[in-house]
Tab-separated table of C-alpha atoms in Angstrom:
chain	number	residue	atom	x	y	z
Y	1219	MET	CA	-45.304	-64.371	-102.558
Y	1220	ALA	CA	-44.542	-67.855	-103.819
Y	1221	ALA	CA	-46.656	-70.750	-105.001
Y	1222	ALA	CA	-46.282	-73.846	-102.879
Y	1223	ALA	CA	-45.015	-77.066	-104.344
Y	1224	GLN	CA	-47.892	-79.059	-102.889
Y	1225	GLY	CA	-51.327	-78.850	-104.432
Y	1226	THR	CA	-52.878	-75.390	-104.764
Y	1227	VAL	CA	-51.725	-74.013	-101.402
Y	1228	VAL	CA	-50.236	-70.540	-101.797
Y	1229	ILE	CA	-47.725	-68.971	-99.419
Y	1230	LYS	CA	-48.606	-65.324	-98.976
Y	1231	PHE	CA	-47.204	-62.929	-96.401
Y	1232	GLY	CA	-50.196	-60.757	-95.616
Y	1233	ALA	CA	-50.693	-58.034	-93.034
Y	1234	TRP	CA	-50.631	-60.281	-89.961
Y	1235	SER	CA	-47.541	-62.267	-90.926
Y	1236	THR	CA	-45.758	-59.098	-92.078
Y	1237	ILE	CA	-46.379	-57.260	-88.801
Y	1238	LEU	CA	-45.019	-60.150	-86.760
Y	1239	GLY	CA	-42.190	-60.623	-89.260
Y	1240	VAL	CA	-41.036	-57.014	-88.888
Y	1241	ALA	CA	-40.857	-57.415	-85.096
Y	1242	ALA	CA	-38.999	-60.704	-85.493
Y	1243	GLY	CA	-36.525	-59.172	-87.934
Y	1244	PHE	CA	-35.891	-56.223	-85.617
Y	1245	GLY	CA	-35.331	-58.502	-82.641
Y	1246	LEU	CA	-32.915	-60.619	-84.655
Y	1247	LEU	CA	-31.010	-57.523	-85.811
Y	1248	VAL	CA	-30.613	-56.246	-82.230
Y	1249	SER	CA	-29.454	-59.719	-81.161
Y	1250	VAL	CA	-26.677	-59.626	-83.772
Y	1251	LEU	CA	-25.669	-56.100	-82.737
Y	1252	LEU	CA	-25.546	-57.103	-79.073
Y	1253	LEU	CA	-23.268	-60.011	-79.904
Y	1254	ALA	CA	-20.836	-57.524	-81.429
Y	1255	ALA	CA	-21.119	-54.916	-78.648
Y	1256	PRO	CA	-17.632	-54.192	-77.239
Y	1257	ARG	CA	-18.693	-53.641	-73.606
Y	1258	ASN	CA	-20.562	-55.919	-71.187
Y	1259	ARG	CA	-19.902	-58.864	-73.476
Y	1260	VAL	CA	-21.343	-61.633	-71.307
Y	1261	PRO	CA	-24.532	-59.763	-70.263
Y	1262	ASN	CA	-25.118	-58.600	-73.830
Y	1263	ARG	CA	-24.764	-62.150	-75.133
Y	1264	LEU	CA	-27.356	-63.300	-72.621
Y	1265	LEU	CA	-29.677	-60.485	-73.714
Y	1266	ALA	CA	-29.046	-61.409	-77.367
Y	1267	ALA	CA	-30.038	-65.000	-76.579
Y	1268	LEU	CA	-33.149	-63.808	-74.733
Y	1269	LEU	CA	-34.268	-61.704	-77.697
Y	1270	ALA	CA	-33.486	-64.563	-80.100
Y	1271	VAL	CA	-35.634	-66.970	-78.064
Y	1272	ALA	CA	-38.445	-64.402	-78.028
Y	1273	VAL	CA	-38.132	-64.033	-81.800
Y	1274	LEU	CA	-38.287	-67.806	-82.268
Y	1275	ARG	CA	-41.553	-67.771	-80.331
Y	1276	LEU	CA	-43.008	-65.568	-83.098
Y	1277	ILE	CA	-41.781	-67.644	-86.048
Y	1278	PRO	CA	-44.594	-70.284	-86.109
Y	1279	TYR	CA	-47.118	-67.456	-86.375
Y	1280	VAL	CA	-45.078	-65.456	-88.897
Y	1281	ILE	CA	-44.944	-68.419	-91.259
Y	1282	GLY	CA	-48.254	-69.913	-90.111
Y	1283	PHE	CA	-50.344	-66.906	-91.109
Y	1284	ALA	CA	-48.529	-66.980	-94.442
Y	1285	GLY	CA	-49.704	-70.565	-95.066
Y	1286	VAL	CA	-46.326	-72.263	-94.775
Y	1287	TYR	CA	-47.614	-75.025	-92.471
Y	1288	ASP	CA	-50.432	-75.757	-94.915
Y	1289	ALA	CA	-47.932	-76.066	-97.730
Y	1290	TYR	CA	-45.374	-78.015	-95.707
Y	1291	PRO	CA	-47.164	-79.909	-92.931
Y	1292	TRP	CA	-43.968	-81.788	-92.050
Y	1293	LEU	CA	-42.822	-78.577	-90.305
Y	1294	SER	CA	-45.058	-79.374	-87.340
Y	1295	PHE	CA	-43.046	-79.833	-84.116
Y	1296	ALA	CA	-40.197	-77.740	-85.558
Y	1297	PRO	CA	-38.439	-76.570	-82.369
Y	1298	PHE	CA	-39.180	-72.858	-82.569
Y	1299	ASP	CA	-40.654	-72.530	-79.075
Y	1300	LEU	CA	-37.915	-72.465	-76.408
Y	1301	ALA	CA	-40.129	-70.852	-73.784
Y	1302	PHE	CA	-38.456	-72.727	-70.921
Y	1303	ALA	CA	-35.265	-70.756	-71.652
Y	1304	ILE	CA	-36.816	-67.284	-71.274
Y	1305	GLY	CA	-36.894	-67.265	-67.470
Y	1306	PRO	CA	-33.321	-68.527	-66.946
Y	1307	LEU	CA	-31.958	-66.093	-69.543
Y	1308	LEU	CA	-33.737	-63.196	-67.833
Y	1309	TYR	CA	-32.473	-64.165	-64.382
Y	1310	LEU	CA	-28.888	-64.797	-65.484
Y	1311	TYR	CA	-28.827	-61.565	-67.492
Y	1312	VAL	CA	-29.917	-59.466	-64.509
Y	1313	ARG	CA	-27.461	-61.299	-62.257
Y	1314	ARG	CA	-24.558	-60.843	-64.667
Y	1315	LEU	CA	-25.253	-57.136	-65.124
Y	1316	ALA	CA	-24.509	-56.603	-61.429
Y	1317	THR	CA	-21.940	-59.303	-60.615
Y	1318	PRO	CA	-18.527	-60.098	-62.128
Y	1319	VAL	CA	-19.282	-63.771	-62.877
Y	1320	LEU	CA	-22.244	-66.037	-63.484
Y	1321	PRO	CA	-23.460	-68.106	-60.519
Y	1322	ARG	CA	-21.985	-71.575	-60.055
Y	1323	ARG	CA	-23.620	-74.378	-62.063
Y	1324	TRP	CA	-25.560	-71.795	-64.051
Y	1325	ALA	CA	-26.020	-74.204	-66.982
Y	1326	TRP	CA	-28.381	-76.378	-64.905
Y	1327	HIS	CA	-30.978	-73.606	-65.162
Y	1328	PHE	CA	-31.441	-74.645	-68.781
Y	1329	ALA	CA	-32.113	-78.330	-68.045
Y	1330	PRO	CA	-35.936	-78.047	-68.529
Y	1331	ALA	CA	-35.379	-76.168	-71.809
Y	1332	ALA	CA	-32.970	-78.877	-72.978
Y	1333	VAL	CA	-35.451	-81.641	-72.159
Y	1334	ASP	CA	-38.252	-79.822	-73.960
Y	1335	LEU	CA	-36.016	-79.189	-76.971
Y	1336	ALA	CA	-35.006	-82.855	-77.124
Y	1337	TYR	CA	-38.667	-83.924	-77.056
Y	1338	ASN	CA	-39.622	-81.564	-79.884
Y	1339	LEU	CA	-36.646	-82.623	-81.979
Y	1340	TRP	CA	-37.714	-86.254	-81.530
Y	1341	ALA	CA	-41.316	-85.515	-82.506
Y	1342	PHE	CA	-40.156	-83.380	-85.443
Y	1343	SER	CA	-38.101	-86.311	-86.768
Y	1344	LEU	CA	-41.123	-88.651	-86.977
Y	1345	PRO	CA	-42.692	-89.477	-90.351
Y	1346	LEU	CA	-45.680	-87.226	-91.029
Y	1347	ALA	CA	-48.319	-89.935	-90.457
Y	1348	GLN	CA	-46.818	-90.966	-87.113
Y	1349	LYS	CA	-46.345	-87.325	-86.190
Y	1350	ASN	CA	-50.032	-86.549	-86.775
Y	1351	ARG	CA	-51.132	-89.621	-84.843
Y	1352	TRP	CA	-48.844	-88.729	-81.904
Y	1353	ASP	CA	-50.148	-85.176	-81.926
Y	1354	ASP	CA	-53.812	-86.270	-81.844
Y	1355	LEU	CA	-53.519	-89.079	-79.298
Y	1356	VAL	CA	-50.786	-87.875	-76.939
Y	1357	HIS	CA	-49.341	-84.432	-77.454
Y	1358	VAL	CA	-52.499	-82.304	-77.537
Y	1359	ARG	CA	-54.093	-84.128	-74.598
Y	1360	TRP	CA	-51.151	-84.576	-72.249
Y	1361	ILE	CA	-47.909	-82.916	-73.243
Y	1362	ASP	CA	-49.042	-79.582	-74.656
Y	1363	PRO	CA	-50.777	-78.494	-71.402
Y	1364	VAL	CA	-47.663	-79.412	-69.398
Y	1365	GLU	CA	-45.422	-77.488	-71.805
Y	1366	ALA	CA	-47.633	-74.401	-71.827
Y	1367	LEU	CA	-48.282	-74.187	-68.097
Y	1368	GLY	CA	-44.747	-75.287	-67.210
Y	1369	ALA	CA	-43.225	-72.526	-69.337
Y	1370	ILE	CA	-45.494	-69.931	-67.714
Y	1371	ALA	CA	-44.600	-71.202	-64.235
Y	1372	SER	CA	-40.907	-71.180	-65.125
Y	1373	LEU	CA	-41.000	-67.564	-66.267
Y	1374	GLY	CA	-42.951	-66.583	-63.159
Y	1375	ILE	CA	-40.445	-68.225	-60.805
Y	1376	TYR	CA	-37.432	-66.704	-62.519
Y	1377	LEU	CA	-39.101	-63.299	-62.753
Y	1378	VAL	CA	-39.643	-63.288	-58.981
Y	1379	ALA	CA	-36.027	-64.403	-58.442
Y	1380	ALA	CA	-34.761	-61.618	-60.725
Y	1381	ILE	CA	-36.864	-58.992	-58.927
Y	1382	ARG	CA	-35.582	-60.159	-55.545
Y	1383	PHE	CA	-32.004	-60.005	-56.789
Y	1384	ARG	CA	-32.551	-56.490	-58.163
Y	1385	ASN	CA	-33.904	-55.347	-54.800
Y	1386	ARG	CA	-30.909	-56.875	-53.024
Y	1387	TYR	CA	-28.565	-55.172	-55.464
Y	1388	GLN	CA	-30.295	-51.846	-54.947
Y	1389	ALA	CA	-29.844	-52.176	-51.177
Y	1390	TRP	CA	-26.181	-53.045	-51.697
Y	1391	LEU	CA	-25.650	-49.963	-53.879
Y	1392	VAL	CA	-26.821	-47.676	-51.080
Y	1393	GLY	CA	-24.064	-48.871	-48.795
Y	1394	ALA	CA	-21.314	-49.551	-51.321
Y	1395	VAL	CA	-21.066	-46.687	-53.815
Y	1396	SER	CA	-21.182	-42.914	-53.599
Y	1397	ASP	CA	-22.915	-42.375	-56.955
Y	1398	ARG	CA	-25.958	-44.586	-56.490
Y	1399	GLU	CA	-28.085	-41.980	-58.264
Y	1400	ASP	CA	-26.242	-42.697	-61.499
Y	1401	HIS	CA	-27.113	-46.397	-61.267
Y	1402	ARG	CA	-30.853	-46.274	-60.612
Y	1403	GLN	CA	-31.351	-49.447	-62.650
Y	1404	SER	CA	-34.019	-48.039	-64.935
Y	1405	TRP	CA	-33.005	-50.631	-67.543
Y	1406	MET	CA	-33.301	-53.475	-65.034
Y	1407	THR	CA	-36.773	-52.202	-64.170
Y	1408	THR	CA	-37.661	-51.990	-67.855
Y	1409	ILE	CA	-36.682	-55.552	-68.736
Y	1410	LEU	CA	-38.381	-56.931	-65.622
Y	1411	ALA	CA	-41.531	-54.979	-66.474
Y	1412	GLY	CA	-41.379	-56.158	-70.100
Y	1413	LEU	CA	-41.108	-59.822	-69.147
Y	1414	GLY	CA	-43.778	-59.259	-66.499
Y	1415	VAL	CA	-46.147	-58.076	-69.241
Y	1416	TRP	CA	-45.098	-61.071	-71.370
Y	1417	LEU	CA	-45.983	-63.381	-68.481
Y	1418	ALA	CA	-49.342	-61.703	-67.906
Y	1419	VAL	CA	-50.269	-61.938	-71.601
Y	1420	ALA	CA	-49.205	-65.583	-71.867
Y	1421	PHE	CA	-51.059	-66.533	-68.693
Y	1422	GLY	CA	-54.196	-64.649	-69.718
Y	1423	PHE	CA	-54.497	-66.272	-73.125
Y	1424	GLU	CA	-53.660	-69.717	-71.762
Y	1425	ALA	CA	-56.296	-69.353	-69.032
Y	1426	VAL	CA	-58.929	-68.443	-71.600
Y	1427	ASN	CA	-57.826	-71.319	-73.840
Y	1428	ARG	CA	-57.926	-73.921	-71.045
Y	1429	LEU	CA	-60.817	-72.706	-68.920
Y	1430	ALA	CA	-63.202	-70.825	-71.202
Y	1431	THR	CA	-63.020	-71.568	-74.906
Y	1432	HIS	CA	-60.463	-73.123	-77.207
Y	1433	LEU	CA	-58.573	-70.366	-79.012
Y	1434	SER	CA	-57.980	-70.913	-82.702
Y	1435	TYR	CA	-54.750	-70.068	-84.474
Y	1436	SER	CA	-56.072	-66.690	-85.621
Y	1437	SER	CA	-57.636	-65.965	-82.215
Y	1438	ARG	CA	-54.153	-65.878	-80.710
Y	1439	PHE	CA	-52.927	-63.150	-83.045
Y	1440	PRO	CA	-53.383	-60.421	-80.365
Y	1441	GLU	CA	-51.184	-62.462	-78.011
Y	1442	TYR	CA	-48.343	-62.539	-80.508
Y	1443	LEU	CA	-48.928	-58.925	-81.443
Y	1444	ALA	CA	-48.304	-58.104	-77.773
Y	1445	PHE	CA	-45.160	-60.267	-77.812
Y	1446	SER	CA	-43.995	-58.334	-80.897
Y	1447	ALA	CA	-44.470	-55.005	-79.114
Y	1448	ILE	CA	-42.453	-56.289	-76.139
Y	1449	ILE	CA	-39.637	-57.440	-78.445
Y	1450	LEU	CA	-39.519	-54.002	-80.098
Y	1451	TRP	CA	-39.550	-52.261	-76.705
Y	1452	LEU	CA	-36.875	-54.425	-75.106
Y	1453	GLY	CA	-34.753	-54.428	-78.247
Y	1454	LEU	CA	-34.630	-50.627	-78.393
Y	1455	GLU	CA	-33.986	-50.189	-74.676
Y	1456	GLY	CA	-31.545	-53.091	-74.503
Y	1457	TRP	CA	-29.379	-51.657	-77.251
Y	1458	ARG	CA	-29.566	-48.166	-75.699
Y	1459	HIS	CA	-28.228	-49.485	-72.385
Y	1460	ALA	CA	-25.813	-52.037	-73.846
Y	1461	GLY	CA	-22.760	-50.043	-72.783
Y	1462	HIS	CA	-23.806	-49.063	-69.256
Y	1463	ALA	CA	-21.483	-50.541	-66.657
Y	1464	PHE	CA	-23.169	-51.291	-63.335
Y	1465	PRO	CA	-21.015	-51.445	-60.191
Y	1466	ALA	CA	-20.084	-55.070	-59.600
Y	1467	MET	CA	-21.517	-56.567	-56.434
Y	1468	THR	CA	-18.989	-59.015	-55.027
Y	1469	ALA	CA	-19.291	-61.370	-52.077
Y	1470	GLU	CA	-16.706	-60.138	-49.584
Y	1471	ALA	CA	-14.875	-62.719	-47.523
Y	1472	ALA	CA	-16.316	-63.116	-44.057
Y	1473	ALA	CA	-14.865	-60.534	-41.692
Y	1474	PRO	CA	-13.205	-61.688	-38.467
Y	1475	PRO	CA	-15.165	-61.042	-35.275
Y	1476	ALA	CA	-15.278	-57.305	-34.650
Y	1477	PRO	CA	-13.234	-56.191	-31.641
Y	1478	ALA	CA	-14.949	-54.276	-28.892
Y	1479	ARG	CA	-14.660	-50.658	-29.937
Y	1480	ASP	CA	-16.406	-47.316	-29.874
Y	1481	TRP	CA	-17.967	-47.334	-33.317
Y	1482	GLY	CA	-18.892	-43.669	-33.022
Y	1483	ALA	CA	-15.287	-42.630	-32.432
Y	1484	THR	CA	-14.036	-44.990	-35.121
Y	1485	ALA	CA	-16.570	-43.694	-37.642
Y	1486	GLY	CA	-15.637	-40.135	-36.796
Y	1487	GLU	CA	-11.949	-40.886	-37.309
Y	1488	TRP	CA	-12.512	-42.601	-40.645
Y	1489	ALA	CA	-14.917	-39.911	-41.844
Y	1490	GLU	CA	-12.379	-37.219	-40.954
Y	1491	THR	CA	-9.719	-39.072	-42.942
Y	1492	ILE	CA	-12.026	-39.236	-45.961
Y	1493	ARG	CA	-12.762	-35.528	-45.604
Y	1494	THR	CA	-9.226	-34.269	-45.118
Y	1495	GLN	CA	-7.783	-36.508	-47.833
Y	1496	GLY	CA	-10.418	-35.244	-50.259
Y	1497	TRP	CA	-11.415	-38.733	-51.379
Y	1498	TRP	CA	-15.070	-37.634	-51.506
Y	1499	ARG	CA	-14.233	-35.460	-54.535
Y	1500	GLU	CA	-13.663	-38.599	-56.647
Y	1501	PRO	CA	-16.717	-39.511	-58.779
Y	1502	GLY	CA	-17.694	-43.137	-58.368
Y	1503	LEU	CA	-15.866	-43.550	-55.055
Y	1504	SER	CA	-16.783	-46.970	-53.654
Y	1505	LEU	CA	-16.795	-48.585	-50.240
Y	1506	THR	CA	-14.312	-51.152	-51.540
Y	1507	GLU	CA	-11.824	-48.448	-52.513
Y	1508	VAL	CA	-12.221	-46.546	-49.236
Y	1509	THR	CA	-11.774	-49.776	-47.286
Y	1510	ARG	CA	-8.555	-50.529	-49.171
Y	1511	ARG	CA	-7.174	-47.086	-48.399
Y	1512	LEU	CA	-8.129	-47.356	-44.730
Y	1513	ALA	CA	-6.501	-50.816	-44.589
Y	1514	THR	CA	-9.523	-52.366	-42.906
Y	1515	ASN	CA	-12.608	-54.461	-43.715
Y	1516	GLU	CA	-15.769	-53.422	-45.585
Y	1517	THR	CA	-17.929	-54.892	-42.862
Y	1518	TYR	CA	-16.205	-52.745	-40.239
Y	1519	VAL	CA	-16.543	-49.539	-42.266
Y	1520	SER	CA	-20.219	-50.169	-42.952
Y	1521	ARG	CA	-20.872	-51.003	-39.308
Y	1522	ALA	CA	-18.977	-47.954	-38.085
Y	1523	PHE	CA	-20.927	-45.573	-40.311
Y	1524	ASN	CA	-24.296	-47.212	-39.651
Y	1525	GLU	CA	-23.922	-47.668	-35.884
Y	1526	GLY	CA	-21.570	-44.808	-35.098
Y	1527	LEU	CA	-23.051	-42.097	-37.334
Y	1528	GLY	CA	-26.454	-43.521	-38.222
Y	1529	LEU	CA	-25.575	-43.081	-41.900
Y	1530	ASN	CA	-24.675	-45.402	-44.752
Y	1531	PHE	CA	-21.589	-44.967	-46.928
Y	1532	ASN	CA	-23.516	-43.186	-49.675
Y	1533	ALA	CA	-24.916	-40.626	-47.221
Y	1534	VAL	CA	-21.507	-39.946	-45.647
Y	1535	ILE	CA	-19.730	-39.270	-48.951
Y	1536	ASN	CA	-22.545	-37.243	-50.462
Y	1537	GLY	CA	-22.881	-35.293	-47.221
Y	1538	PHE	CA	-19.321	-34.029	-47.715
Y	1539	ARG	CA	-20.104	-33.173	-51.321
Y	1540	VAL	CA	-23.283	-31.267	-50.501
Y	1541	GLU	CA	-21.538	-29.274	-47.765
Y	1542	ALA	CA	-18.770	-28.345	-50.207
Y	1543	VAL	CA	-21.331	-27.226	-52.794
Y	1544	LYS	CA	-23.151	-25.124	-50.201
Y	1545	ALA	CA	-19.877	-23.484	-49.173
Y	1546	GLY	CA	-19.036	-22.773	-52.804
Y	1547	LEU	CA	-22.423	-21.246	-53.533
Y	1548	VAL	CA	-22.016	-18.485	-50.954
Y	1549	VAL	CA	-18.459	-17.467	-51.877
Y	1550	GLU	CA	-19.107	-16.005	-55.301
Y	1551	PRO	CA	-21.428	-16.466	-58.266
Y	1552	VAL	CA	-20.512	-19.801	-59.809
Y	1553	GLU	CA	-21.857	-22.131	-62.467
Y	1554	LEU	CA	-23.716	-24.822	-60.569
Y	1555	LEU	CA	-22.804	-27.804	-62.708
Y	1556	THR	CA	-19.090	-26.929	-62.666
Y	1557	LEU	CA	-19.187	-26.642	-58.880
Y	1558	ALA	CA	-21.062	-29.939	-58.565
Y	1559	LEU	CA	-18.574	-31.795	-60.769
Y	1560	ASP	CA	-15.649	-30.288	-58.838
Y	1561	CYS	CA	-17.223	-31.637	-55.634
Y	1562	GLY	CA	-17.436	-35.219	-56.871
Y	1563	PHE	CA	-20.877	-35.476	-58.452
Y	1564	SER	CA	-20.768	-37.266	-61.782
Y	1565	SER	CA	-23.876	-35.770	-63.389
Y	1566	LYS	CA	-26.304	-32.886	-63.080
Y	1567	ALA	CA	-29.240	-35.219	-62.464
Y	1568	SER	CA	-27.560	-37.033	-59.577
Y	1569	PHE	CA	-26.398	-33.717	-58.091
Y	1570	ASN	CA	-29.907	-32.264	-58.086
Y	1571	ARG	CA	-31.442	-35.375	-56.527
Y	1572	VAL	CA	-28.794	-35.755	-53.823
Y	1573	PHE	CA	-28.785	-32.053	-52.958
Y	1574	ARG	CA	-32.562	-32.078	-52.500
Y	1575	GLU	CA	-32.355	-35.243	-50.356
Y	1576	HIS	CA	-29.833	-33.597	-48.018
Y	1577	THR	CA	-31.291	-30.072	-47.845
Y	1578	GLY	CA	-34.951	-30.402	-48.789
Y	1579	LEU	CA	-34.413	-27.748	-51.484
Y	1580	SER	CA	-33.115	-27.626	-55.029
Y	1581	PRO	CA	-29.658	-26.016	-55.429
Y	1582	THR	CA	-31.274	-22.943	-56.972
Y	1583	ALA	CA	-33.808	-22.587	-54.161
Y	1584	TRP	CA	-31.150	-23.119	-51.498
Y	1585	ARG	CA	-28.922	-20.401	-52.914
Y	1586	ALA	CA	-31.821	-17.975	-53.237
Y	1587	ALA	CA	-32.922	-18.665	-49.654
Y	1588	HIS	CA	-29.379	-18.215	-48.336
Y	1589	PHE	CA	-28.800	-14.917	-50.106
Y	1590	GLN	CA	-32.119	-13.585	-48.772
Y	1591	GLU	CA	-31.098	-14.662	-45.282
Y	1592	ILE	CA	-27.785	-12.740	-45.355
Y	1593	GLY	CA	-29.133	-9.846	-47.409
Y	1594	GLY	CA	-27.212	-10.749	-50.527
Y	1595	ASP	CA	-28.282	-10.678	-54.143
Y	1596	ALA	CA	-28.782	-13.984	-55.952
Y	1597	SER	CA	-29.967	-12.376	-59.168
Y	1598	SER	CA	-26.624	-13.009	-60.847
Y	1599	GLU	CA	-27.358	-16.739	-60.671
Y	1600	ALA	CA	-29.587	-16.520	-63.700
Y	1601	THR	CA	-26.575	-15.741	-65.858
Y	1602	THR	CA	-24.155	-18.133	-64.205
Y	1603	ARG	CA	-26.033	-21.364	-63.823
Y	1604	PRO	CA	-27.214	-23.692	-66.600
Y	1605	ALA	CA	-30.903	-23.630	-67.428
Y	1606	GLY	CA	-32.953	-25.989	-65.273
Y	1607	ALA	CA	-30.243	-26.560	-62.654
């Protein structure tokens, strides 16, 4: 607590300002940690910037509820609100998580944020009397509604673009990697959901403010309380996933026109090569790597598997793995996770999901059913498999 220099106004950080201040401090701390994270440096810097912008959005209310604006009215128009940057940072972060480089001319996405920042810096530089007159006659009536609704529209547009990119990336994963189950993009879903909630809260309060009743400074506390919860949520999850490396989606050069060929025979030949060479045992095997070894084109391999076998790359590779696991299960009692890892699965969770997709049963249920079918005894499994496999 500190007494203000002007008049009798007292700056006091009470419950409301403290709650928002704790969220702001946490978001700032995670931003600093992300900047120092050794892996995924570019995506983590974008996430750090996103959290920092979200924190700045809280600052006017952190200091406002403490009475700072009453003590120092010249702080009005201080450029804390960079809402036009939230959408671009979200979109570029999601893009950079899944691609090796940022899109061309990426900086132009921040043009609206730069214009808005320049305007607020200009207004902030005005003498206090001119600033108050500008606020009353121009800003509140004309510019503030454009800023508020424009920022909401911007976030909505970029959120849709980020969701569409995520869906495209998910479809690419199915045909390009063999361990798609280990890259289910739960973090991408989380950040998109978090910013979706942010958008809904901002739109809801702005709609009430514009269409129903003017919301006072204190009436908007629940809005910023919700923003604080989102910052805490995304900060925790963002730091937890800061080191996860997503497979990089690259734009392959256009393939030459495909020659007339029997795609079924070609797919069978390539699949047999993958099987006999044992490539399917390699965790994280990708379509790019298989294509390099086959000395052909990714488009051809994908087309051969899809048209010739009716399967995508992921299904072909994991089909070999599941068949190998099934063969291993009937030879002798064996620890399931060890067998799964030996057959190319990179985790227990992905093994269980893929095995069920291919057989309709869990590994445990499949082994029990098989032993009953041939009159064997699967009771030894209880001592040889890990709990919950």
